[in-house]
C-alpha atoms as a printed R data frame, in Angstrom:
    type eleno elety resid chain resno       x       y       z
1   ATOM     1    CA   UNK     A     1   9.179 -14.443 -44.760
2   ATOM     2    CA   UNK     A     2  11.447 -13.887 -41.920
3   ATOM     3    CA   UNK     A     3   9.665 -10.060 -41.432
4   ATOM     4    CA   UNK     A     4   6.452 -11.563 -41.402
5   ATOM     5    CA   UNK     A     5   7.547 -14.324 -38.912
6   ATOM     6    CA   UNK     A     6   8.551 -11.548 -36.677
7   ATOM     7    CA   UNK     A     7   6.077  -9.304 -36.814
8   ATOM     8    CA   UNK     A     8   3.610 -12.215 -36.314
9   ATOM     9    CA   UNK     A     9   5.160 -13.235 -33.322
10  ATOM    10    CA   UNK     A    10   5.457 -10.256 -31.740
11  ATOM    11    CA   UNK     A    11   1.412  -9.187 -31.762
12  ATOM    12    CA   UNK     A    12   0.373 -11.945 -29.793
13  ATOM    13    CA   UNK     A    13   3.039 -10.296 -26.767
14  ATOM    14    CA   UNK     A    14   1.577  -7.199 -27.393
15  ATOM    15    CA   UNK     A    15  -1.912  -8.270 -27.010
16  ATOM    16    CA   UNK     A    16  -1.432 -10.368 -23.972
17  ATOM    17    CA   UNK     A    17   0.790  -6.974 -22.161
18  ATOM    18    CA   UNK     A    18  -2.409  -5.098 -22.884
19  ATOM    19    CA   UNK     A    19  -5.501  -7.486 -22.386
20  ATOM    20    CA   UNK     A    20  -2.848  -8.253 -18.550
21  ATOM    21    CA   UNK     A    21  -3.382  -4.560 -18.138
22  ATOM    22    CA   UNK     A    22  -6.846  -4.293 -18.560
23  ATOM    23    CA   UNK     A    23  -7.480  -6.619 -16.119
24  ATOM    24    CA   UNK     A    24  -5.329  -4.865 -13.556
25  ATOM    25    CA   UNK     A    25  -7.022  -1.489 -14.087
26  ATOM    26    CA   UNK     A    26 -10.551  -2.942 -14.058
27  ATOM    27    CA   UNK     A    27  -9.800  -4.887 -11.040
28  ATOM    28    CA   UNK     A    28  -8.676  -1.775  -9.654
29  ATOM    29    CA   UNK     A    29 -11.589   0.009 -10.444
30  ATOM    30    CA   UNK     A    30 -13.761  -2.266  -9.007
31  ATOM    31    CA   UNK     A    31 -11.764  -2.812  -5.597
32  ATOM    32    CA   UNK     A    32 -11.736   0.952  -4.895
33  ATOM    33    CA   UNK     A    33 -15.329   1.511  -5.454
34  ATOM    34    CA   UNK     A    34 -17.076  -1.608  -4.644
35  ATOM    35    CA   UNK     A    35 -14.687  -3.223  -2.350
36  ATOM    36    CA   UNK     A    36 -12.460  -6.815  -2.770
37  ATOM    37    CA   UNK     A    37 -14.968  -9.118  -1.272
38  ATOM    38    CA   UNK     A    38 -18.042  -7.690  -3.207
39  ATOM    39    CA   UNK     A    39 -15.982  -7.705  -6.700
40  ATOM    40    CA   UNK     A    40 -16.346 -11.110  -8.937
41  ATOM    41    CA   UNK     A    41 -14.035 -12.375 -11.360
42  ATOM    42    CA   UNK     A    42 -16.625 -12.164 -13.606
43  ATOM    43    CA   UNK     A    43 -17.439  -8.548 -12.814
44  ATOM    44    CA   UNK     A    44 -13.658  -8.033 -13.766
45  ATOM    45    CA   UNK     A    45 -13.229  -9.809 -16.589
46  ATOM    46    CA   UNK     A    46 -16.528  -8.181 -17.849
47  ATOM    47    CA   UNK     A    47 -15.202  -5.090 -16.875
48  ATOM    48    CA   UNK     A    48 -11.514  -5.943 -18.547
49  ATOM    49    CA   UNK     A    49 -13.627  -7.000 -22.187
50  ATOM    50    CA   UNK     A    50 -12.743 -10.607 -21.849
51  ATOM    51    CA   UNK     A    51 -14.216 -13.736 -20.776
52  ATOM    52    CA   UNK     A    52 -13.185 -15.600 -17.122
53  ATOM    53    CA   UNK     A    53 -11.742 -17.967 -18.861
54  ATOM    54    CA   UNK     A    54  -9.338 -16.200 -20.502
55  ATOM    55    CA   UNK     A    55  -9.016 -14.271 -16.951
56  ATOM    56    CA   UNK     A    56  -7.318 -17.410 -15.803
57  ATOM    57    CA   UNK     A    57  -5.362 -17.588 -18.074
58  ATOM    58    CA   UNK     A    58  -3.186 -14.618 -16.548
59  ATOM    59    CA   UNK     A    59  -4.212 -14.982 -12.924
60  ATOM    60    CA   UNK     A    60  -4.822 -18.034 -11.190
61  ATOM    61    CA   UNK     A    61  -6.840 -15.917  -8.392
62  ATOM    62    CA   UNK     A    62  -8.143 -12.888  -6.770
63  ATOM    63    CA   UNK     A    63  -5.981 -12.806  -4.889
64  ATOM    64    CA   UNK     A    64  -3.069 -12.594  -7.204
65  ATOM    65    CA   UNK     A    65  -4.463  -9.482  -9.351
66  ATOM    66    CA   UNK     A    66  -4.663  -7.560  -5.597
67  ATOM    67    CA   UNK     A    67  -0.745  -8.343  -5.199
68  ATOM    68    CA   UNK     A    68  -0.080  -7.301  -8.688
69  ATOM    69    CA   UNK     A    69  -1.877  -4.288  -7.865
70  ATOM    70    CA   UNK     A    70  -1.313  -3.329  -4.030
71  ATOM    71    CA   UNK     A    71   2.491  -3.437  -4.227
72  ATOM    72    CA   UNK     A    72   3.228  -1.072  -6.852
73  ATOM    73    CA   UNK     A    73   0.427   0.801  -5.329
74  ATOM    74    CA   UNK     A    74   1.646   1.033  -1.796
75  ATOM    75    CA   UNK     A    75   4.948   2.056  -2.877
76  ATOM    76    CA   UNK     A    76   4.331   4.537  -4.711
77  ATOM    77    CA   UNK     A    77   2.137   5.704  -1.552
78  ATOM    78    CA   UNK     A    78   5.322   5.339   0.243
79  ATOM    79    CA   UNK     A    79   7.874   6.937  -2.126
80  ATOM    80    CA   UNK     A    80   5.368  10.231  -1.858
81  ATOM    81    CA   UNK     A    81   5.366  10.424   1.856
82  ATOM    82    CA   UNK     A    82   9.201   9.894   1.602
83  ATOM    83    CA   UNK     A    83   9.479  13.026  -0.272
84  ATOM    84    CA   UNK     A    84   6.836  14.851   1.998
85  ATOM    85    CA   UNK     A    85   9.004  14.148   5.168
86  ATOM    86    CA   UNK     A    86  12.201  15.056   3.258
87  ATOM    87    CA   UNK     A    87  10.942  18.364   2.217
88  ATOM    88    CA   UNK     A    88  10.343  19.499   5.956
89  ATOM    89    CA   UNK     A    89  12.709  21.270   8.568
90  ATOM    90    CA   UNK     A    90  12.768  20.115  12.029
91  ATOM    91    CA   UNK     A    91  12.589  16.264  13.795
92  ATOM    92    CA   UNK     A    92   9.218  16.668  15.330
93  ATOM    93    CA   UNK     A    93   7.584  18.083  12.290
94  ATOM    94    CA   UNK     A    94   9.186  14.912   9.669
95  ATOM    95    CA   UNK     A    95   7.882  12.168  12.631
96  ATOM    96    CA   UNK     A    96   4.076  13.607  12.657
97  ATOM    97    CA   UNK     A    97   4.585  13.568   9.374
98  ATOM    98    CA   UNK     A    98   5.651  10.248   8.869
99  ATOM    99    CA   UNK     A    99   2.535   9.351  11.269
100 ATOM   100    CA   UNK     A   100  -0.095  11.424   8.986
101 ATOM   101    CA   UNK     A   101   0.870   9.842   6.153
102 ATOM   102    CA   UNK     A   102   0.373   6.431   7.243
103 ATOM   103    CA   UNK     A   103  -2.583   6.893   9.376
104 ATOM   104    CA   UNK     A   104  -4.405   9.452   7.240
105 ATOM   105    CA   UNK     A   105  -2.677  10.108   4.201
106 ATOM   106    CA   UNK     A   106  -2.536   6.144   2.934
107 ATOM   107    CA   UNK     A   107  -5.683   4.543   4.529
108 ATOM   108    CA   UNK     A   108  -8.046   8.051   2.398
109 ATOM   109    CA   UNK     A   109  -6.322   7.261  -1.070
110 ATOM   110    CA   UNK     A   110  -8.280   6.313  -3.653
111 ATOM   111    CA   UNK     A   111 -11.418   5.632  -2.002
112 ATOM   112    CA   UNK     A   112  -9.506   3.595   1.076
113 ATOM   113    CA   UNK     A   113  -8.140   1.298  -1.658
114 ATOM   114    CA   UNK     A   114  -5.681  -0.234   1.142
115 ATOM   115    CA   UNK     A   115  -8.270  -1.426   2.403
116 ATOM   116    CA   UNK     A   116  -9.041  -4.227  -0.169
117 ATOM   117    CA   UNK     A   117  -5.709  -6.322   1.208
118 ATOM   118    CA   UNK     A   118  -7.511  -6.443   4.728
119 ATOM   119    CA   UNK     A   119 -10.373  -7.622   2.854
120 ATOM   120    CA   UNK     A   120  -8.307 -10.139   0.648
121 ATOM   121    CA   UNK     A   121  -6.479 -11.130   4.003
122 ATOM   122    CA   UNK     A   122  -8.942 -11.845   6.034
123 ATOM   123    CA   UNK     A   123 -11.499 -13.881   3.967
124 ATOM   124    CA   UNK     A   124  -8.632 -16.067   2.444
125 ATOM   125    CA   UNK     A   125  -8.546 -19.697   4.017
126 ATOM   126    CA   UNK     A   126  -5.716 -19.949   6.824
127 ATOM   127    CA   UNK     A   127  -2.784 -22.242   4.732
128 ATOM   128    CA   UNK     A   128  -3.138 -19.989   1.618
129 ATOM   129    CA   UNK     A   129  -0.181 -17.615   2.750
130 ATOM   130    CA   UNK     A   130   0.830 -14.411   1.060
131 ATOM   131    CA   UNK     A   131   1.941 -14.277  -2.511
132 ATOM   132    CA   UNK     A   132   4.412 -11.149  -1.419
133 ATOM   133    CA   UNK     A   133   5.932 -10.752   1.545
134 ATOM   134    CA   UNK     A   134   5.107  -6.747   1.951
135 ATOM   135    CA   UNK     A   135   5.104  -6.644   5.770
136 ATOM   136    CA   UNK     A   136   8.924  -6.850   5.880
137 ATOM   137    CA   UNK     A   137   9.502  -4.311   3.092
138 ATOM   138    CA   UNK     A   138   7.267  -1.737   4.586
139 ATOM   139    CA   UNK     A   139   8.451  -1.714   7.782
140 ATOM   140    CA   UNK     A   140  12.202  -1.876   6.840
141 ATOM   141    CA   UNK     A   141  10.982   1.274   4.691
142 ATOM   142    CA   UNK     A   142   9.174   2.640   7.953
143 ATOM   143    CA   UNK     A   143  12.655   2.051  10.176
144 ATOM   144    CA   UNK     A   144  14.675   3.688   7.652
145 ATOM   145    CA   UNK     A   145  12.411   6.716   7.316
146 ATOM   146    CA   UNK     A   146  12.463   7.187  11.467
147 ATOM   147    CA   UNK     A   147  16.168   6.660  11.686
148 ATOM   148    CA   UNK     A   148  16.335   9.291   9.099
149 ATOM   149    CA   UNK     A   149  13.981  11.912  10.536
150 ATOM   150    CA   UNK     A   150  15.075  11.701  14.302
151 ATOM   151    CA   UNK     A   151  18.512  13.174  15.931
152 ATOM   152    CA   UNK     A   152  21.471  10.830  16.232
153 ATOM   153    CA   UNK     A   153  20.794  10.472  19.753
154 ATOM   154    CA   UNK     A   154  16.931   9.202  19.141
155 ATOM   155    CA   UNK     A   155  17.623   7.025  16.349
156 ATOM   156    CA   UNK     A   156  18.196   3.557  18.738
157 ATOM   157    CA   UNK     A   157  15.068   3.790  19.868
158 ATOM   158    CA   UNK     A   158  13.467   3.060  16.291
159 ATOM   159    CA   UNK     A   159  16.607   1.053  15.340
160 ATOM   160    CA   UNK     A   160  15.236  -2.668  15.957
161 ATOM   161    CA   UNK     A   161  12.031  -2.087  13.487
162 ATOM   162    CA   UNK     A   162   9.713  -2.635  16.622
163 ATOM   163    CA   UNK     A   163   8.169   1.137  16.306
164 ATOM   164    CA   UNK     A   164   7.483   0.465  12.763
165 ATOM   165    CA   UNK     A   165   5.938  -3.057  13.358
166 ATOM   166    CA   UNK     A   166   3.619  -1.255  15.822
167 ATOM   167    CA   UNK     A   167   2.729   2.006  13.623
168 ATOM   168    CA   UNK     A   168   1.852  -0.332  10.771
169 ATOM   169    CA   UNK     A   169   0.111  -2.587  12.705
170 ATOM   170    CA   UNK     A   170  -2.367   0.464  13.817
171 ATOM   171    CA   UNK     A   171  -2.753   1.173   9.930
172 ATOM   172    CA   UNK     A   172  -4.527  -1.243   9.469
173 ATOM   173    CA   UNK     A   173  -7.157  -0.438  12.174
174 ATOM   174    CA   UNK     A   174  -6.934   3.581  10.634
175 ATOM   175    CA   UNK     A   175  -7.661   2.130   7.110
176 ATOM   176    CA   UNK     A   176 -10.900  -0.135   7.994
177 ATOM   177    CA   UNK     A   177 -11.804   2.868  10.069
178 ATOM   178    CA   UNK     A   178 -11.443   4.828   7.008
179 ATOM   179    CA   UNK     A   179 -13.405   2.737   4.687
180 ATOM   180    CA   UNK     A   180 -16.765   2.661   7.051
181 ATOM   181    CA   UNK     A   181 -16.681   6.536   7.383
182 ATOM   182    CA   UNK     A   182 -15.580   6.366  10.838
183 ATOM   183    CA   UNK     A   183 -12.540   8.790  10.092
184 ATOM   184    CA   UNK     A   184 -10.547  10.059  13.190
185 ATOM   185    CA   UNK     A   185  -8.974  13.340  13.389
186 ATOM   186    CA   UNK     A   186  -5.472  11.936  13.032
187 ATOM   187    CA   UNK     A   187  -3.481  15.137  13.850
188 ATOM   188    CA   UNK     A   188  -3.661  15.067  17.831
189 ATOM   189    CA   UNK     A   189  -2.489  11.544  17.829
190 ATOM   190    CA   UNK     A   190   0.474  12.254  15.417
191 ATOM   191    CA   UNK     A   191   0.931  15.374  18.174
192 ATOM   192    CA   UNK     A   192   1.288  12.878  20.898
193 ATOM   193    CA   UNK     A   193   2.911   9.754  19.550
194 ATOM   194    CA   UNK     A   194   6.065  12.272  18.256
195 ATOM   195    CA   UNK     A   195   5.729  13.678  21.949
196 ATOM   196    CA   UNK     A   196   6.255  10.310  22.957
197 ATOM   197    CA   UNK     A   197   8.971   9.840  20.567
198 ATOM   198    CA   UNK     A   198  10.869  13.309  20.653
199 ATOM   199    CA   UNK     A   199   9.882  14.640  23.917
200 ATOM   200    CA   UNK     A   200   7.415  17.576  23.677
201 ATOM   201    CA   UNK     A   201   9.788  20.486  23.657
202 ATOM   202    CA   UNK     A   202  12.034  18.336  20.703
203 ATOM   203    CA   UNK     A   203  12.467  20.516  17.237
204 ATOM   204    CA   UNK     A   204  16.093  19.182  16.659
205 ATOM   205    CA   UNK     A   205  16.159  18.866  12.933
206 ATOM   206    CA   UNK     A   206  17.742  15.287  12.097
């Protein structure tokens, strides 16, 4: 009795870990091709083999499934462009890089999928807030990757997060730009911004 006690308990677990990711990679599906604003709940839970109703019962929103999503997602972006930049040799070439990644390389993958947050963001009413607080995390993550790619004697201009604030800031204006086909060549502007930065005759390796 006690074996069948435990085995009984344990399917239900098993079927709610798998019918929770269903939903996440339908919803994915549908955010990356369609968009956030034009995908339903019901196209997802469709989509997932399930009925809304039982969609609530594992997220209370849109919303929600994009943060359960998005994070994972963006960091994982993130950890890849980490190991890009660590893989090259001088100052200059790590910063473009850095500025590629996250103007070019981020807003392009899977079918602008980044953008679906500016979506989410924007259409949600005013006092709903943020379920995760990403904008902090990334660009600690951005300042840290800087301080590590520049020379010692560069690093305190990056040092109060500011640069980071601003490069993720323009992000979002590369991913919308990316999702209505209006895609910028990205490579001059990483040119000039590590100018900026490193000074155009910099190849100091960190």
């Amino acid at each position: 009795m006690r074996a069948q006690t435990s085995v009984g308990g344990d399917v239900p677990q098993v079927k709610k870990a798998d019918r929770r990711e269903a939903i996440l990679e339908a919803a994915f599906e549908l955010f990356s091709s369609q968009g956030y604003s034009s995908s339903t709940m019901s196209q997802i839970a469709r989509a997932a083999g399930m009925t809304v109703a039982n969609l609530y019962v594992y997220f209370d929103s849109k919303l929600f499934i994009l943060y359960e999503i998005y994070q994972p997602w963006l960091y994982e972006q993130l950890d890849a462009l980490r190991s890009r930049v660590e893989a090259l040799p001088s100052a200059r070439d790590k910063v473009r890089q850095i500025l590629i990644g996250v103007w070019r390389d981020i807003p392009a993958a899977d079918h602008s999928f980044a953008n679906a947050l500016i979506e989410a963001l924007a259409s949600a009413p005013p006092q709903s807030g943020k379920p995760v607080k990403l904008l902090t995390a990334v660009e600690d993550f951005l300042t840290e990757l800087l301080m590590s790619a520049l020379p010692r004697a560069a690093r305190e201009r990056v040092r109060d997060g500011v640069l980071a604030h601003i490069i993720w800031m323009a992000f979002d204006g590369f991913v919308i730009n990316q999702r209505i086909g209006d895609v910028r060549d990205i490579e001059p502007i990483a040119d000039r911004m590590s100018d900026l930065l490193l000074g155009r005759s910099a190849n100091a390796s960190a």
